[in-house]
Structures are given as structure tokens and as C-alpha cells.
Short mmCIF file of C-alpha atoms in Angstrom, two decimals:
data_model
loop_
_atom_site.label_atom_id
_atom_site.label_comp_id
_atom_site.label_asym_id
_atom_site.label_seq_id
_atom_site.Cartn_x
_atom_site.Cartn_y
_atom_site.Cartn_z
CA UNK D 3 0.00 0.00 0.00
CA UNK D 4 2.79 2.39 0.89
CA UNK D 5 4.59 1.51 -2.36
CA UNK D 6 1.47 2.41 -4.35
CA UNK D 7 1.08 5.72 -2.52
CA UNK D 8 4.75 6.50 -3.10
CA UNK D 9 4.36 5.75 -6.82
CA UNK D 10 1.27 7.95 -7.08
CA UNK D 11 3.08 10.76 -5.24
CA UNK D 12 5.90 10.59 -7.79
CA UNK D 13 3.39 10.83 -10.65
CA UNK D 14 1.85 14.03 -9.28
CA UNK D 15 3.20 16.95 -11.31
CA UNK D 16 4.50 19.76 -9.17
CA UNK D 17 3.46 23.34 -9.82
CA UNK D 18 5.04 26.75 -9.28
CA UNK D 19 4.38 28.01 -5.76
CA UNK D 20 3.69 31.49 -7.15
CA UNK D 21 1.78 31.28 -10.45
CA UNK D 22 0.65 27.61 -10.15
CA UNK D 23 1.92 26.76 -13.64
CA UNK D 24 3.06 23.12 -14.02
CA UNK D 25 6.82 22.63 -13.70
CA UNK D 26 6.94 19.61 -15.98
CA UNK D 27 8.55 16.24 -15.46
CA UNK D 28 12.28 15.92 -14.62
CA UNK D 29 14.56 15.23 -17.57
CA UNK D 30 16.60 12.78 -15.54
CA UNK D 31 16.20 10.83 -12.31
CA UNK D 32 13.62 11.72 -9.69
CA UNK D 33 12.81 15.15 -8.32
CA UNK D 34 14.65 15.27 -4.98
CA UNK D 35 13.62 18.82 -4.14
CA UNK D 36 12.20 18.90 -0.58
CA UNK D 37 8.42 19.21 -0.67
CA UNK D 38 8.46 21.92 2.00
CA UNK D 39 10.81 24.09 -0.04
CA UNK D 40 9.08 26.57 -2.39
CA UNK D 41 9.78 25.89 -6.06
CA UNK D 42 9.23 28.38 -8.87
CA UNK D 43 9.01 28.00 -12.64
CA UNK D 44 11.39 30.93 -13.21
CA UNK D 45 13.35 33.56 -11.34
CA UNK D 46 10.65 36.12 -12.14
CA UNK D 47 8.15 34.21 -10.00
CA UNK D 48 10.72 34.00 -7.20
CA UNK D 49 11.19 37.78 -7.30
CA UNK D 50 7.46 38.47 -7.59
CA UNK D 51 6.68 36.22 -4.64
CA UNK D 52 8.79 38.50 -2.45
CA UNK D 53 7.63 41.77 -4.02
CA UNK D 54 3.94 41.02 -3.76
CA UNK D 55 4.23 40.09 -0.09
CA UNK D 56 2.66 36.71 -0.87
CA UNK D 57 4.40 34.98 2.03
CA UNK D 58 4.13 37.86 4.45
CA UNK D 59 7.83 38.68 4.41
CA UNK D 60 7.91 42.47 4.47
CA UNK D 61 11.68 42.52 4.92
CA UNK D 62 12.14 40.37 1.80
CA UNK D 63 9.91 42.69 -0.18
CA UNK D 64 11.94 45.76 0.76
CA UNK D 65 15.21 43.95 0.14
CA UNK D 66 14.17 42.79 -3.33
CA UNK D 67 13.07 46.28 -4.33
CA UNK D 68 16.34 47.69 -3.02
CA UNK D 69 18.31 45.10 -5.00
CA UNK D 70 16.57 45.90 -8.26
CA UNK D 71 16.77 49.68 -7.75
CA UNK D 72 20.46 49.60 -6.81
CA UNK D 73 21.23 47.30 -9.73
CA UNK D 74 19.57 49.69 -12.19
CA UNK D 75 21.61 52.60 -10.77
CA UNK D 76 24.87 50.66 -11.05
CA UNK D 77 24.01 49.41 -14.55
CA UNK D 78 23.53 52.98 -15.78
CA UNK D 79 26.99 53.87 -14.50
CA UNK D 80 28.58 50.80 -16.07
CA UNK D 81 26.94 51.70 -19.39
CA UNK D 82 28.41 55.21 -19.19
CA UNK D 83 31.91 53.83 -18.55
CA UNK D 84 31.52 51.49 -21.53
CA UNK D 85 30.40 54.39 -23.74
CA UNK D 86 33.59 56.25 -22.84
CA UNK D 87 35.66 53.24 -23.89
CA UNK D 88 33.78 52.78 -27.14
CA UNK D 89 34.09 56.51 -27.90
CA UNK D 90 37.84 56.17 -27.62
CA UNK D 91 37.79 53.20 -30.00
CA UNK D 92 35.70 55.04 -32.58
CA UNK D 93 37.34 58.45 -32.56
CA UNK D 94 40.82 57.47 -31.51
CA UNK D 95 43.01 59.01 -28.83
CA UNK D 96 43.37 62.31 -30.63
CA UNK D 97 40.41 63.69 -28.72
CA UNK D 98 42.56 63.79 -25.59
CA UNK D 99 45.34 66.29 -25.05
CA UNK D 100 47.87 63.51 -24.68
CA UNK D 101 47.93 59.81 -25.49
CA UNK D 102 48.93 58.92 -21.91
CA UNK D 103 45.93 60.70 -20.50
CA UNK D 104 43.63 58.77 -22.87
CA UNK D 105 45.23 55.51 -21.82
CA UNK D 106 44.82 56.31 -18.14
CA UNK D 107 41.18 57.27 -18.69
CA UNK D 108 40.52 53.99 -20.52
CA UNK D 109 42.13 51.95 -17.74
CA UNK D 110 40.18 53.88 -15.12
CA UNK D 111 36.89 53.20 -16.93
CA UNK D 112 37.77 49.51 -17.21
CA UNK D 113 38.37 49.17 -13.48
CA UNK D 114 35.33 51.27 -12.61
CA UNK D 115 33.21 49.04 -14.84
CA UNK D 116 34.56 46.02 -12.96
CA UNK D 117 33.87 47.55 -9.55
CA UNK D 118 30.36 48.78 -10.41
CA UNK D 119 29.27 45.58 -12.18
CA UNK D 120 30.28 43.10 -9.48
CA UNK D 121 27.45 44.18 -7.11
CA UNK D 122 24.94 43.66 -9.95
CA UNK D 123 26.28 40.16 -10.52
CA UNK D 124 25.91 39.42 -6.81
CA UNK D 125 22.52 41.11 -6.31
CA UNK D 126 20.72 39.76 -9.39
CA UNK D 127 22.99 37.02 -10.67
CA UNK D 128 23.15 35.23 -7.32
CA UNK D 129 19.42 34.45 -7.10
CA UNK D 130 19.32 33.46 -10.79
CA UNK D 131 22.23 31.09 -10.22
CA UNK D 132 20.50 29.50 -7.24
CA UNK D 133 17.34 29.08 -9.29
CA UNK D 134 19.33 27.49 -12.12
CA UNK D 135 21.02 25.11 -9.67
CA UNK D 136 17.65 24.16 -8.18
CA UNK D 137 16.32 23.38 -11.66
CA UNK D 138 19.34 21.15 -12.32
CA UNK D 139 18.76 19.27 -9.07
CA UNK D 140 15.12 18.78 -10.00
CA UNK D 141 16.07 17.50 -13.45
CA UNK D 142 14.40 20.44 -15.24
CA UNK D 143 17.15 22.81 -16.46
CA UNK D 144 15.58 26.04 -17.64
CA UNK D 145 16.68 29.19 -19.43
CA UNK D 146 18.24 30.54 -16.23
CA UNK D 147 21.13 28.11 -16.76
CA UNK D 148 21.75 29.36 -20.29
CA UNK D 149 21.35 32.96 -19.14
CA UNK D 150 23.96 32.67 -16.38
CA UNK D 151 26.40 30.94 -18.70
CA UNK D 152 26.28 33.91 -21.06
CA UNK D 153 26.52 36.47 -18.25
CA UNK D 154 29.42 34.69 -16.55
CA UNK D 155 31.24 34.35 -19.87
CA UNK D 156 30.96 38.10 -20.42
CA UNK D 157 32.21 38.83 -16.89
CA UNK D 158 35.14 36.41 -17.06
CA UNK D 159 36.28 37.64 -20.48
CA UNK D 160 35.98 41.27 -19.36
CA UNK D 161 37.89 40.63 -16.12
CA UNK D 162 40.72 38.97 -18.07
CA UNK D 163 40.84 41.95 -20.43
CA UNK D 164 41.04 44.38 -17.49
CA UNK D 165 43.93 42.61 -15.78
CA UNK D 166 45.77 42.08 -19.09
CA UNK D 167 45.36 45.74 -19.97
CA UNK D 168 44.04 45.00 -23.46
CA UNK D 169 40.89 43.71 -25.10
CA UNK D 170 37.26 44.72 -24.94
CA UNK D 171 35.05 44.62 -21.84
CA UNK D 172 31.37 43.65 -21.82
CA UNK D 173 30.29 44.39 -18.29
CA UNK D 174 27.36 46.48 -19.51
CA UNK D 175 26.04 43.49 -21.45
CA UNK D 176 25.88 41.27 -18.38
CA UNK D 177 24.35 44.02 -16.23
CA UNK D 178 21.68 45.01 -18.75
CA UNK D 179 20.73 41.37 -19.36
CA UNK D 180 20.32 40.68 -15.64
CA UNK D 181 18.27 43.83 -15.01
CA UNK D 182 16.08 43.40 -18.10
CA UNK D 183 15.39 39.72 -17.47
CA UNK D 184 14.66 40.23 -13.77
CA UNK D 185 12.32 43.15 -14.40
CA UNK D 186 10.58 41.49 -17.33
CA UNK D 187 9.99 38.23 -15.53
CA UNK D 188 8.71 40.02 -12.48
CA UNK D 189 6.21 41.95 -14.59
CA UNK D 190 5.08 38.69 -16.20
CA UNK D 191 4.71 36.93 -12.87
CA UNK D 192 2.83 39.91 -11.43
CA UNK D 193 0.40 39.70 -14.32
CA UNK D 194 -0.23 36.05 -13.48
CA UNK D 195 -0.94 36.98 -9.89
CA UNK D 196 -3.40 39.68 -10.93
CA UNK D 197 -5.24 37.13 -13.05
CA UNK D 198 -5.47 34.85 -10.03
CA UNK D 199 -6.67 37.74 -7.88
CA UNK D 200 -9.41 38.49 -10.43
CA UNK D 201 -10.59 34.88 -10.19
CA UNK D 202 -10.63 35.10 -6.40
CA UNK D 203 -12.69 38.29 -6.63
CA UNK D 204 -15.24 36.48 -8.82
CA UNK D 205 -15.48 33.63 -6.32
CA UNK D 206 -16.21 36.13 -3.55
CA UNK D 207 -19.34 37.34 -5.35
CA UNK D 208 -21.27 34.41 -3.90
CA UNK D 209 -22.46 34.99 -0.31
CA UNK D 210 -21.24 32.67 2.43
CA UNK D 211 -24.66 32.27 4.06
CA UNK D 212 -28.05 32.14 2.37
CA UNK D 213 -31.68 32.27 3.42
CA UNK D 214 -33.83 29.34 2.25
CA UNK D 215 -37.42 28.20 2.71
CA UNK D 216 -37.81 24.62 3.96
CA UNK D 217 -41.09 23.17 5.25
CA UNK D 218 -42.51 26.65 5.47
CA UNK D 219 -39.66 27.87 7.68
CA UNK D 220 -36.99 30.40 6.86
CA UNK D 221 -33.52 29.09 7.63
CA UNK D 222 -30.03 30.58 7.38
CA UNK D 223 -27.52 27.96 6.21
CA UNK D 224 -24.01 27.96 4.70
CA UNK D 225 -23.85 28.24 0.94
CA UNK D 226 -22.29 24.77 0.51
CA UNK D 227 -25.38 23.15 2.07
CA UNK D 228 -27.74 24.47 -0.61
CA UNK D 229 -29.24 21.68 -2.73
CA UNK D 230 -31.02 21.57 -6.05
CA UNK D 231 -34.72 22.18 -5.50
CA UNK D 232 -34.28 24.45 -2.49
CA UNK D 233 -36.03 27.80 -2.49
CA UNK D 234 -33.81 30.80 -1.89
CA UNK D 235 -35.08 34.11 -0.63
CA UNK D 236 -33.04 36.97 -2.11
CA UNK D 237 -33.80 40.37 -0.65
CA UNK D 238 -33.11 43.70 -2.33
CA UNK D 239 -29.41 44.54 -2.40
CA UNK D 240 -28.28 40.90 -2.04
CA UNK D 241 -26.53 38.70 -4.57
CA UNK D 242 -28.19 35.60 -5.90
CA UNK D 243 -26.32 32.60 -4.50
CA UNK D 244 -27.03 29.99 -7.20
CA UNK D 245 -28.52 29.54 -10.64
CA UNK D 246 -32.26 29.14 -10.47
CA UNK D 247 -35.77 30.04 -11.63
CA UNK D 248 -37.87 32.79 -10.07
CA UNK D 249 -41.08 31.38 -8.56
CA UNK D 250 -42.27 34.58 -6.88
CA UNK D 251 -41.34 38.24 -6.95
CA UNK D 252 -40.27 40.92 -9.41
CA UNK D 253 -36.93 42.74 -9.43
CA UNK D 254 -34.26 44.42 -11.53
CA UNK D 255 -31.18 42.21 -11.67
CA UNK D 256 -27.69 43.46 -12.51
CA UNK D 257 -26.05 40.73 -14.63
CA UNK D 258 -23.07 42.75 -15.82
CA UNK D 259 -20.49 40.57 -14.07
CA UNK D 260 -21.51 37.54 -16.17
CA UNK D 261 -23.13 38.83 -19.35
CA UNK D 262 -21.48 42.23 -19.72
CA UNK D 263 -24.88 43.89 -20.04
CA UNK D 264 -24.57 47.38 -18.57
CA UNK D 265 -28.29 47.90 -17.95
CA UNK D 266 -30.20 45.89 -15.29
CA UNK D 267 -32.76 43.41 -16.59
CA UNK D 268 -36.25 43.07 -15.10
CA UNK D 269 -36.81 39.51 -13.95
CA UNK D 270 -40.22 38.03 -13.10
CA UNK D 271 -41.66 34.61 -12.21
CA UNK D 272 -40.54 31.97 -14.71
CA UNK D 273 -37.33 33.76 -15.66
CA UNK D 274 -33.95 32.23 -14.94
CA UNK D 275 -31.33 34.03 -12.86
CA UNK D 276 -27.63 33.33 -12.49
CA UNK D 277 -25.59 32.94 -9.34
CA UNK D 278 -23.41 35.95 -8.57
CA UNK D 279 -25.78 38.50 -10.13
CA UNK D 280 -27.13 41.37 -8.03
CA UNK D 281 -30.77 41.81 -6.99
CA UNK D 282 -31.23 45.57 -7.00
CA UNK D 283 -34.73 46.35 -5.78
CA UNK D 284 -37.04 43.38 -5.30
CA UNK D 285 -37.80 40.46 -3.00
CA UNK D 286 -37.28 37.24 -4.96
CA UNK D 287 -37.98 33.58 -4.26
CA UNK D 288 -35.71 31.45 -6.44
CA UNK D 289 -35.86 27.69 -7.00
CA UNK D 290 -32.28 26.37 -7.25
CA UNK D 291 -31.55 24.53 -10.51
CA UNK D 292 -27.78 24.14 -10.11
CA UNK D 293 -25.60 23.84 -7.04
CA UNK D 294 -23.45 26.83 -6.03
CA UNK D 295 -20.27 25.02 -7.15
CA UNK D 296 -21.78 23.88 -10.46
CA UNK D 297 -23.41 27.12 -11.54
CA UNK D 298 -22.57 29.50 -14.36
CA UNK D 299 -20.20 31.59 -12.26
CA UNK D 300 -18.20 28.58 -11.08
CA UNK D 301 -17.99 27.21 -14.63
CA UNK D 302 -16.69 30.58 -15.78
CA UNK D 303 -14.03 30.58 -13.03
CA UNK D 304 -13.01 27.01 -13.88
CA UNK D 305 -12.71 27.82 -17.59
CA UNK D 306 -10.53 30.87 -16.99
CA UNK D 307 -8.40 28.97 -14.48
CA UNK D 308 -7.91 26.13 -16.95
CA UNK D 309 -6.97 28.57 -19.71
CA UNK D 310 -4.51 30.31 -17.39
CA UNK D 311 -2.74 27.11 -16.39
CA UNK D 312 -2.91 25.18 -19.65
CA UNK D 313 -0.13 25.55 -22.19
CA UNK D 314 -0.95 26.35 -25.79
CA UNK D 315 0.24 24.38 -28.80
CA UNK D 316 3.17 26.66 -29.58
CA UNK D 317 4.22 26.81 -25.95
CA UNK D 318 4.28 23.01 -25.77
CA UNK D 319 6.27 22.96 -29.02
CA UNK D 320 8.75 25.47 -27.57
CA UNK D 321 9.18 23.27 -24.49
CA UNK D 322 9.96 20.28 -26.68
CA UNK D 323 12.49 22.24 -28.71
CA UNK D 324 14.12 23.71 -25.61
CA UNK D 325 14.56 20.21 -24.17
CA UNK D 326 17.07 19.60 -26.98
CA UNK D 327 18.24 23.16 -27.49
CA UNK D 328 19.42 23.67 -23.91
CA UNK D 329 21.86 20.72 -23.74
CA UNK D 330 23.24 21.42 -27.21
CA UNK D 331 23.94 25.10 -26.49
CA UNK D 332 25.27 24.29 -23.01
#
């Protein structure tokens, strides 16, 4: 029995702890990542998890913002130093009063680029490297591995050029790549979170407690205990808790959240109403025709959630190509 449960646990596909996207199956071996350790599909989700205060770590939120802001400031300076070097290459040393002064300025810019770019590598490159290492351990190497290989190659080549006193430096390339990727992935992950928050807001449209008529008595029960065939009483200003058919009463119902109709519709006995819509001005008695978790609103939430988590054809094709592209490039 325990062997069967262990096998089924291995077959369960893990998802990103931030955006809930599936992480995919390991390329080799078994995923040995501890189950209590958060796992993210990309570094952007890791950054966004701290920035959006999802885990209640206010200190981590402030630290991540400080890292990104400081890295952008340092990257701008590194870019300026690189522009000075490239200006010297394009226009020659005749723009300086003496050749020695131009050489000293070039050396100074090289060392300043090294000094200013190292904090960026540590602030933004460190977390990306840890994320890449975690993906290797899990058997799912991602683009973070390829990204850090390119950034480290640029840093190593530039450092060798600085200490040799000749050759080009590409510190600005590594810095700009790290800043752009970190910012872009955070914006993407934040968009995923907003989509999830919109779904949660839709789910909250249904009331927690409802008033029903059973055996001639009015009862207040939790929403989950409502059954098909029950009669709901929906007073003016309340939201209809489940899909149903009006058996008594007349009211204007705001259905904009589901149908997009901006004007309220007058509903009378015999008309159908949808769960989550708003009763504006009448006292309605509604016979439930679909459970609260099987109604139109819940089906809408499920469809959007499925579309958000499911991968499209081209995305699945890209994953298949990257499975071969990553090892070949590496």
C-alpha cells in the first residue's frame, strides 16, 4: 500500500508556488527537491513572490526592491563607462590632449566598470544562479542556466581583459541582461498573480450564508449546504447565491459581471437568474436549478483557471524544442 502511494506521489506533477503553472517532469532521475521548499518556474516568479508580499515577508519585499533599484543605478553607471571606452575606440586618442591621458582614462573606466558591475552580478545574478542550480537538481534545467552561462562568460572575459590591460570589456552586457530579465519576468509573474486575484474576486461574489425556505420555515444555512430544489429568498441589495428560476417576486437584476450587459434586466416569475448577479430592488424567491459550485459563475471561473494554467500548442512545441536546445547550447 505504501509503495502504491509513493508511486502515485511521484506521478503528481508539481506546480510553481507562485503562479501555479506546471513545472513539468524531470529530464533525468527523480525530483529530490524537498516538498516543504518553495519551487518556482522561473526567477521572475521568485522575485514576484517576495515583491507582492505573498508569504508575508515584508523585509524580503523591501530587500528585493532595493536590489533591483540599486542594480539599475549601477548598470547605468557601467553603461556610461563602456560608452567612454567605445568613444575612444571610434574616434581614436586624438580627442585627448595627450595619449597617456587617454590611456589612463581607458584603464580607469575599465576598473570602474569592474567595480560597479560586481554588485549587480551578486545582487541579481546570485538568485538566478541559485534558481538554475535548483532546476538542475530537479532535473528540469531552464533558461536561467543558459542565461547565467552567457553572463558569466561576459564577466570572465571582461575581467581577463582588465587585468591584461588589453581587449574589450562587456560588463554592460551582463548588467543590462540581468536587469532586463529580472524586471521582465517580475512583470510577467505579477500579471499572473493579478489574473489569479481576479478569479478570487469572482469567487467572492457568492455569499457565504443564504436564506432558504424549507417546510414553510426560513432558515439561514451555509452556501455549501444548498441543494437543487431548495427555495432561496433573495432580498433587495443581495446577490443571488445559485442559478435558479424565479417562482415569486419581481426585481431588476444586474447581470453585468456575467453577461457584460450594462443595464439591469427586469426579472419576473418563470425567468432564470444566475448565481453571482445582483438583486437591486425586489424580494425574490428562487428555486435552485444548479448547485453553487456547479453554476454559471463557477464554470466561468473554472474555464478561466484552466486557460490560465494550460499551455498552448506553440508553448508546448517550444518546451519540446528547448529540451534539446538547452543541452546542445550548453
